């Protein structure tokens, strides 16, 4: 076996692969790693948590609850792109993602972390900070039935089944269903989740492939909001929600129900010998119906009380012992299409296309008395704190030329134009007092880019990239009494890097510099108590990233990555909040031809600050200063299993495995969650304790 074959084999189960064809810093998480090292019930944040410059943490345990922190180079969720099978998606308000309400690891075939805005053909509303791309797995060529299950810490139980048809006249199809229940690591944070996933890949002749995907998710959880240091000391490291119905922190006051779906039809066709068509028509939906107390973090029974008003805003009753809260509903439905054309010529590829996305969003929130279990009228004469419709329309055409200057050098100039329109129709806008609003704003920006890719020698490439990023303002800028003229946030991205796959080595290294302008922050309107939004000067992001893998044998390899991430505001040198200043990962992987596999991977996340600005009480302007320092946290995960093949009795594969999270049972504060409304005390997230999950997968036919 050659050394190239050795490194190719161990890369199948590596935490990350560095592709030689990359034109920006890229890490690919292969299917083998997802299968062997990620619990099948896990959400997408677990799939990428070991990558350079990525920080992800879920307080309720691995694969449980939503990720409360997900950052890439210090850019936060909603400041970078997330795609599913190449389709960008995100919440209608600000593009954030509820990871626990979406797809699960068992249905995924690959994850890709692109640390940069990509070329012109990289579509999305927030390519601004990079892209996390997730691909569903390819249906098997062979028929089979798989039953799988998980049992482990915190009374976590998961069971699932998958049917693969193999290749038939109707295509290669699989259908997967999974059900998970768990008490969760945090007290009172019980959750339930059911996922359905269908995929069919149909070859029509020799030149056309049609792919159909339909997925559905239902989940329920009691939502936590963080913990004060006082409650942490009093109740322990896993404090989430309480069992005292006289306090706002009572777990039954925080129910959340989520539904989501993702469906598409994709047609890929070679129209001529050089011209290719790739078109995807899709829809996805998200629903969140929830009730909650006014502050789920507040365990003090004295911080309660409900006041009821009439339609004229006159106080009619006060219930001193009642629990205040709200009932809310958020639903959006997206329809869209991605059209891509590629014409391959002798001197390069000409690429052109357009992405269209239309998103209709409905939301409302009403004041609620938990003790009497009724909606109540607030001091503005209505139960509603807000009720609105939000229509978002995106057009994004692009053109790109992959010019093969020489056999070793490719230049990739291009431009895309983003036009984003937000139409808000509110019966009650999210202001005080709630007031009607009918408003529309369109943001249009050209985003040029150029990249160069050079093959130094076989197995060693280098790249350089310059690109402009663009991010339209969130809906928050409309939810104020006085709407200001706000410019979109922008970046200019500069980066260089190299990728090596040679001998027994795989290496990737890069340096980046990002000029972030038009930073959006809150400001008080002069002479009033009203808040509005303004553009600040911005910030500078810069850093170094490196990852490497060395194959000791054809089954045993070592892996490591490290990143230095520096993000400070231009005018005051204050650190951008939630940007770890450094991170590092190291691990060992073993994958035997006989079926035994093992991995031990540890990651340390360096220090960062939870807050970078407040509103000055005297001037009403942003006051930039760092607060709530989060200290470094190290955790390690272990996975071991054995793939038993062809046991007879129609058993094709039997795989028992054990996954241990946070091996050394680290208990540390690892994130800032805001402040408590009653006391102003800081709220924090903590590291989930050690978890042990036993998994069993049985495939037969």
Short mmCIF file of C-alpha atoms in Angstrom, two decimals, residues 13-280:
data_model
loop_
_atom_site.label_atom_id
_atom_site.label_comp_id
_atom_site.label_asym_id
_atom_site.label_seq_id
_atom_site.Cartn_x
_atom_site.Cartn_y
_atom_site.Cartn_z
CA UNK A 13 -12.64 8.91 9.48
CA UNK A 14 -10.76 12.15 10.18
CA UNK A 15 -12.48 15.01 12.07
CA UNK A 16 -11.64 17.13 9.05
CA UNK A 17 -10.22 16.85 5.53
CA UNK A 18 -8.44 19.67 3.72
CA UNK A 19 -9.40 19.60 0.01
CA UNK A 20 -6.63 20.36 -2.50
CA UNK A 21 -9.06 22.16 -4.82
CA UNK A 22 -10.16 24.73 -2.20
CA UNK A 23 -10.03 28.44 -3.05
CA UNK A 24 -10.58 29.54 0.56
CA UNK A 25 -9.95 27.91 3.98
CA UNK A 26 -12.12 24.79 3.93
CA UNK A 27 -12.61 21.81 6.24
CA UNK A 28 -14.73 18.82 5.23
CA UNK A 29 -16.17 16.45 7.83
CA UNK A 30 -16.51 13.07 6.06
CA UNK A 31 -19.39 10.63 6.46
CA UNK A 32 -17.14 8.11 8.20
CA UNK A 33 -16.42 10.52 11.03
CA UNK A 34 -20.10 11.43 11.42
CA UNK A 35 -21.05 7.75 11.50
CA UNK A 36 -18.41 6.65 14.02
CA UNK A 37 -18.02 9.64 16.33
CA UNK A 38 -21.30 11.56 16.43
CA UNK A 39 -24.34 10.19 18.27
CA UNK A 40 -27.11 9.53 15.66
CA UNK A 41 -29.57 11.80 17.46
CA UNK A 42 -27.17 14.78 17.38
CA UNK A 43 -27.99 18.15 15.83
CA UNK A 44 -25.84 19.87 13.21
CA UNK A 45 -23.80 21.89 15.72
CA UNK A 46 -22.27 18.65 17.05
CA UNK A 47 -21.11 17.74 13.53
CA UNK A 48 -18.75 20.72 13.20
CA UNK A 49 -17.65 21.42 16.77
CA UNK A 50 -14.06 20.14 16.28
CA UNK A 51 -13.27 22.34 13.25
CA UNK A 52 -10.80 25.25 13.29
CA UNK A 53 -12.29 28.56 14.51
CA UNK A 54 -15.67 26.93 15.29
CA UNK A 55 -17.14 27.18 18.78
CA UNK A 56 -20.37 25.28 19.47
CA UNK A 57 -21.90 24.43 22.81
CA UNK A 58 -25.25 22.95 23.84
CA UNK A 59 -25.86 23.33 27.61
CA UNK A 60 -28.35 20.44 27.79
CA UNK A 61 -25.83 17.88 26.54
CA UNK A 62 -24.40 16.63 23.24
CA UNK A 63 -27.17 16.29 20.68
CA UNK A 64 -29.71 17.61 23.18
CA UNK A 65 -31.36 21.01 23.11
CA UNK A 66 -30.41 23.84 20.83
CA UNK A 67 -26.93 25.27 20.46
CA UNK A 68 -26.78 28.39 22.61
CA UNK A 69 -23.43 29.29 21.09
CA UNK A 70 -22.38 28.72 17.50
CA UNK A 71 -19.64 30.95 16.15
CA UNK A 72 -17.19 30.92 13.23
CA UNK A 73 -14.09 33.13 13.56
CA UNK A 74 -16.13 35.16 16.06
CA UNK A 75 -19.04 35.72 13.67
CA UNK A 76 -22.22 34.55 15.39
CA UNK A 77 -25.05 32.42 14.07
CA UNK A 78 -26.99 34.78 11.73
CA UNK A 79 -23.70 36.37 10.58
CA UNK A 80 -22.68 33.37 8.47
CA UNK A 81 -24.37 31.18 5.91
CA UNK A 82 -25.87 27.74 6.65
CA UNK A 83 -26.97 25.52 3.78
CA UNK A 84 -28.68 22.15 3.46
CA UNK A 85 -27.87 20.30 0.23
CA UNK A 86 -26.71 23.64 -1.18
CA UNK A 87 -29.87 25.57 -0.20
CA UNK A 88 -29.37 28.55 2.14
CA UNK A 89 -31.89 28.87 4.98
CA UNK A 90 -32.43 30.72 8.24
CA UNK A 91 -34.96 32.41 10.48
CA UNK A 92 -36.94 35.23 8.88
CA UNK A 93 -36.02 37.78 11.56
CA UNK A 94 -32.21 37.63 11.51
CA UNK A 95 -31.14 34.33 9.89
CA UNK A 96 -30.42 32.49 13.16
CA UNK A 97 -31.05 28.72 13.45
CA UNK A 98 -32.70 26.53 16.09
CA UNK A 99 -30.43 23.51 15.73
CA UNK A 100 -32.59 21.14 17.82
CA UNK A 101 -35.56 21.67 15.48
CA UNK A 102 -33.79 20.68 12.25
CA UNK A 103 -32.06 17.64 10.72
CA UNK A 104 -30.13 15.00 12.69
CA UNK A 105 -26.70 13.43 12.22
CA UNK A 106 -28.00 10.01 11.14
CA UNK A 107 -29.35 11.46 7.87
CA UNK A 108 -26.24 13.48 7.00
CA UNK A 109 -23.47 12.41 4.64
CA UNK A 110 -21.01 15.28 5.00
CA UNK A 111 -20.45 18.66 6.58
CA UNK A 112 -18.28 21.41 5.13
CA UNK A 113 -16.95 24.50 6.89
CA UNK A 114 -15.96 27.29 4.47
CA UNK A 115 -14.22 30.01 6.42
CA UNK A 116 -14.80 32.86 3.98
CA UNK A 117 -17.46 34.43 1.74
CA UNK A 118 -16.71 32.10 -1.16
CA UNK A 119 -16.66 33.03 -4.83
CA UNK A 120 -19.46 34.74 -6.73
CA UNK A 121 -21.31 31.43 -7.18
CA UNK A 122 -21.57 30.95 -3.39
CA UNK A 123 -25.20 31.87 -2.75
CA UNK A 124 -26.75 32.95 0.55
CA UNK A 125 -27.90 35.97 2.53
CA UNK A 126 -24.99 35.79 5.00
CA UNK A 127 -21.93 34.55 3.13
CA UNK A 128 -20.58 37.57 5.04
CA UNK A 129 -18.94 35.34 7.69
CA UNK A 130 -18.51 32.00 5.90
CA UNK A 131 -20.66 28.94 5.25
CA UNK A 132 -21.54 25.81 7.18
CA UNK A 133 -22.76 23.40 4.51
CA UNK A 134 -24.51 20.11 5.30
CA UNK A 135 -25.23 17.36 2.76
CA UNK A 136 -27.73 14.57 3.22
CA UNK A 137 -26.32 11.11 2.72
CA UNK A 138 -26.53 9.31 -0.60
CA UNK A 139 -29.00 6.40 -0.77
CA UNK A 140 -27.36 2.99 -0.81
CA UNK A 141 -26.95 0.97 -3.99
CA UNK A 142 -27.99 -2.13 -2.02
CA UNK A 143 -31.34 -2.85 -0.40
CA UNK A 144 -31.46 -3.15 3.37
CA UNK A 145 -33.29 -2.44 6.60
CA UNK A 146 -31.48 -0.81 9.53
CA UNK A 147 -32.68 -0.58 13.11
CA UNK A 148 -30.69 1.56 15.52
CA UNK A 149 -30.97 2.87 19.03
CA UNK A 150 -29.25 4.95 21.70
CA UNK A 151 -29.46 4.76 25.47
CA UNK A 152 -27.47 6.78 27.91
CA UNK A 153 -27.00 9.60 30.35
CA UNK A 154 -29.90 11.65 31.68
CA UNK A 155 -32.37 8.95 30.72
CA UNK A 156 -31.75 9.57 27.03
CA UNK A 157 -33.46 7.08 24.74
CA UNK A 158 -33.41 7.10 20.98
CA UNK A 159 -34.75 4.59 18.51
CA UNK A 160 -34.85 4.69 14.73
CA UNK A 161 -35.31 2.71 11.58
CA UNK A 162 -34.19 3.13 7.99
CA UNK A 163 -35.31 1.34 4.84
CA UNK A 164 -33.08 1.41 1.74
CA UNK A 165 -34.55 0.16 -1.52
CA UNK A 166 -31.24 -0.10 -3.36
CA UNK A 167 -31.29 0.65 -7.07
CA UNK A 168 -34.76 0.18 -8.62
CA UNK A 169 -36.64 1.59 -11.61
CA UNK A 170 -37.93 4.28 -9.21
CA UNK A 171 -34.44 5.30 -8.13
CA UNK A 172 -32.29 4.76 -5.06
CA UNK A 173 -34.46 5.64 -2.07
CA UNK A 174 -34.23 5.60 1.68
CA UNK A 175 -36.69 6.51 4.41
CA UNK A 176 -35.59 7.12 7.98
CA UNK A 177 -37.60 7.79 11.13
CA UNK A 178 -36.14 8.53 14.55
CA UNK A 179 -37.64 9.20 17.99
CA UNK A 180 -35.66 10.60 20.95
CA UNK A 181 -36.61 11.44 24.53
CA UNK A 182 -34.34 12.77 27.26
CA UNK A 183 -34.46 14.43 30.67
CA UNK A 184 -31.43 16.47 29.58
CA UNK A 185 -28.39 17.48 31.60
CA UNK A 186 -30.04 20.64 32.95
CA UNK A 187 -32.71 20.27 35.61
CA UNK A 188 -36.23 20.53 34.24
CA UNK A 189 -35.02 20.61 30.62
CA UNK A 190 -36.84 17.53 29.34
CA UNK A 191 -37.16 17.17 25.58
CA UNK A 192 -38.72 14.96 22.91
CA UNK A 193 -37.99 14.82 19.21
CA UNK A 194 -39.24 12.94 16.15
CA UNK A 195 -37.60 13.15 12.71
CA UNK A 196 -38.69 11.82 9.32
CA UNK A 197 -36.43 11.88 6.27
CA UNK A 198 -36.96 10.65 2.70
CA UNK A 199 -34.59 10.85 -0.26
CA UNK A 200 -34.79 9.46 -3.78
CA UNK A 201 -32.13 9.78 -6.48
CA UNK A 202 -33.46 8.87 -9.91
CA UNK A 203 -31.28 8.60 -13.02
CA UNK A 204 -33.21 9.54 -16.16
CA UNK A 205 -31.14 8.42 -19.10
CA UNK A 206 -27.40 8.99 -19.11
CA UNK A 207 -27.45 12.79 -18.76
CA UNK A 208 -30.12 13.67 -16.18
CA UNK A 209 -30.52 12.99 -12.47
CA UNK A 210 -33.56 13.99 -10.40
CA UNK A 211 -33.33 14.13 -6.60
CA UNK A 212 -36.35 14.32 -4.31
CA UNK A 213 -36.05 15.09 -0.60
CA UNK A 214 -38.76 15.49 2.03
CA UNK A 215 -38.12 15.87 5.75
CA UNK A 216 -40.16 16.66 8.83
CA UNK A 217 -39.26 17.40 12.44
CA UNK A 218 -41.38 17.65 15.59
CA UNK A 219 -39.79 18.57 18.89
CA UNK A 220 -40.77 19.63 22.39
CA UNK A 221 -38.60 21.04 25.13
CA UNK A 222 -38.70 23.11 28.28
CA UNK A 223 -36.58 26.15 27.45
CA UNK A 224 -33.90 27.41 29.82
CA UNK A 225 -32.50 30.95 29.85
CA UNK A 226 -29.20 30.59 31.75
CA UNK A 227 -28.24 30.65 35.42
CA UNK A 228 -26.95 33.27 37.86
CA UNK A 229 -23.80 32.66 39.90
CA UNK A 230 -25.97 32.63 43.05
CA UNK A 231 -28.21 29.86 41.73
CA UNK A 232 -25.18 28.00 40.39
CA UNK A 233 -23.68 27.95 43.90
CA UNK A 234 -27.00 27.10 45.53
CA UNK A 235 -28.40 24.45 43.18
CA UNK A 236 -25.37 23.02 41.38
CA UNK A 237 -23.71 22.98 37.96
CA UNK A 238 -26.71 21.53 36.14
CA UNK A 239 -29.30 24.05 37.30
CA UNK A 240 -31.70 24.92 34.52
CA UNK A 241 -35.32 25.12 35.66
CA UNK A 242 -36.93 24.53 39.05
CA UNK A 243 -39.87 22.60 40.46
CA UNK A 244 -41.44 25.38 42.54
CA UNK A 245 -44.69 26.55 40.87
CA UNK A 246 -44.58 29.77 42.92
CA UNK A 247 -41.42 30.93 41.08
CA UNK A 248 -40.99 32.02 37.47
CA UNK A 249 -38.30 29.36 36.97
CA UNK A 250 -40.82 26.50 37.30
CA UNK A 251 -40.15 24.17 34.38
CA UNK A 252 -43.79 23.74 33.36
CA UNK A 253 -44.01 27.46 32.65
CA UNK A 254 -41.49 27.13 29.77
CA UNK A 255 -42.93 24.72 27.14
CA UNK A 256 -41.77 25.09 23.52
CA UNK A 257 -43.09 23.16 20.55
CA UNK A 258 -41.24 23.22 17.23
CA UNK A 259 -42.10 21.93 13.79
CA UNK A 260 -39.96 22.18 10.70
CA UNK A 261 -39.78 20.69 7.23
CA UNK A 262 -37.42 20.84 4.27
CA UNK A 263 -38.46 19.66 0.82
CA UNK A 264 -36.97 20.03 -2.64
CA UNK A 265 -36.74 18.65 -6.15
CA UNK A 266 -33.38 18.96 -7.90
CA UNK A 267 -32.70 18.41 -11.60
CA UNK A 268 -29.11 18.01 -12.81
CA UNK A 269 -28.69 17.60 -16.53
CA UNK A 270 -25.90 17.72 -19.08
CA UNK A 271 -27.62 19.65 -21.85
CA UNK A 272 -24.69 19.40 -24.28
CA UNK A 273 -21.18 18.01 -24.02
CA UNK A 274 -20.08 21.14 -22.15
CA UNK A 275 -23.25 22.83 -20.86
CA UNK A 276 -24.70 21.66 -17.52
CA UNK A 277 -27.91 22.64 -15.76
CA UNK A 278 -28.48 22.35 -12.01
CA UNK A 279 -31.86 23.58 -10.75
CA UNK A 280 -33.45 23.12 -7.32
#
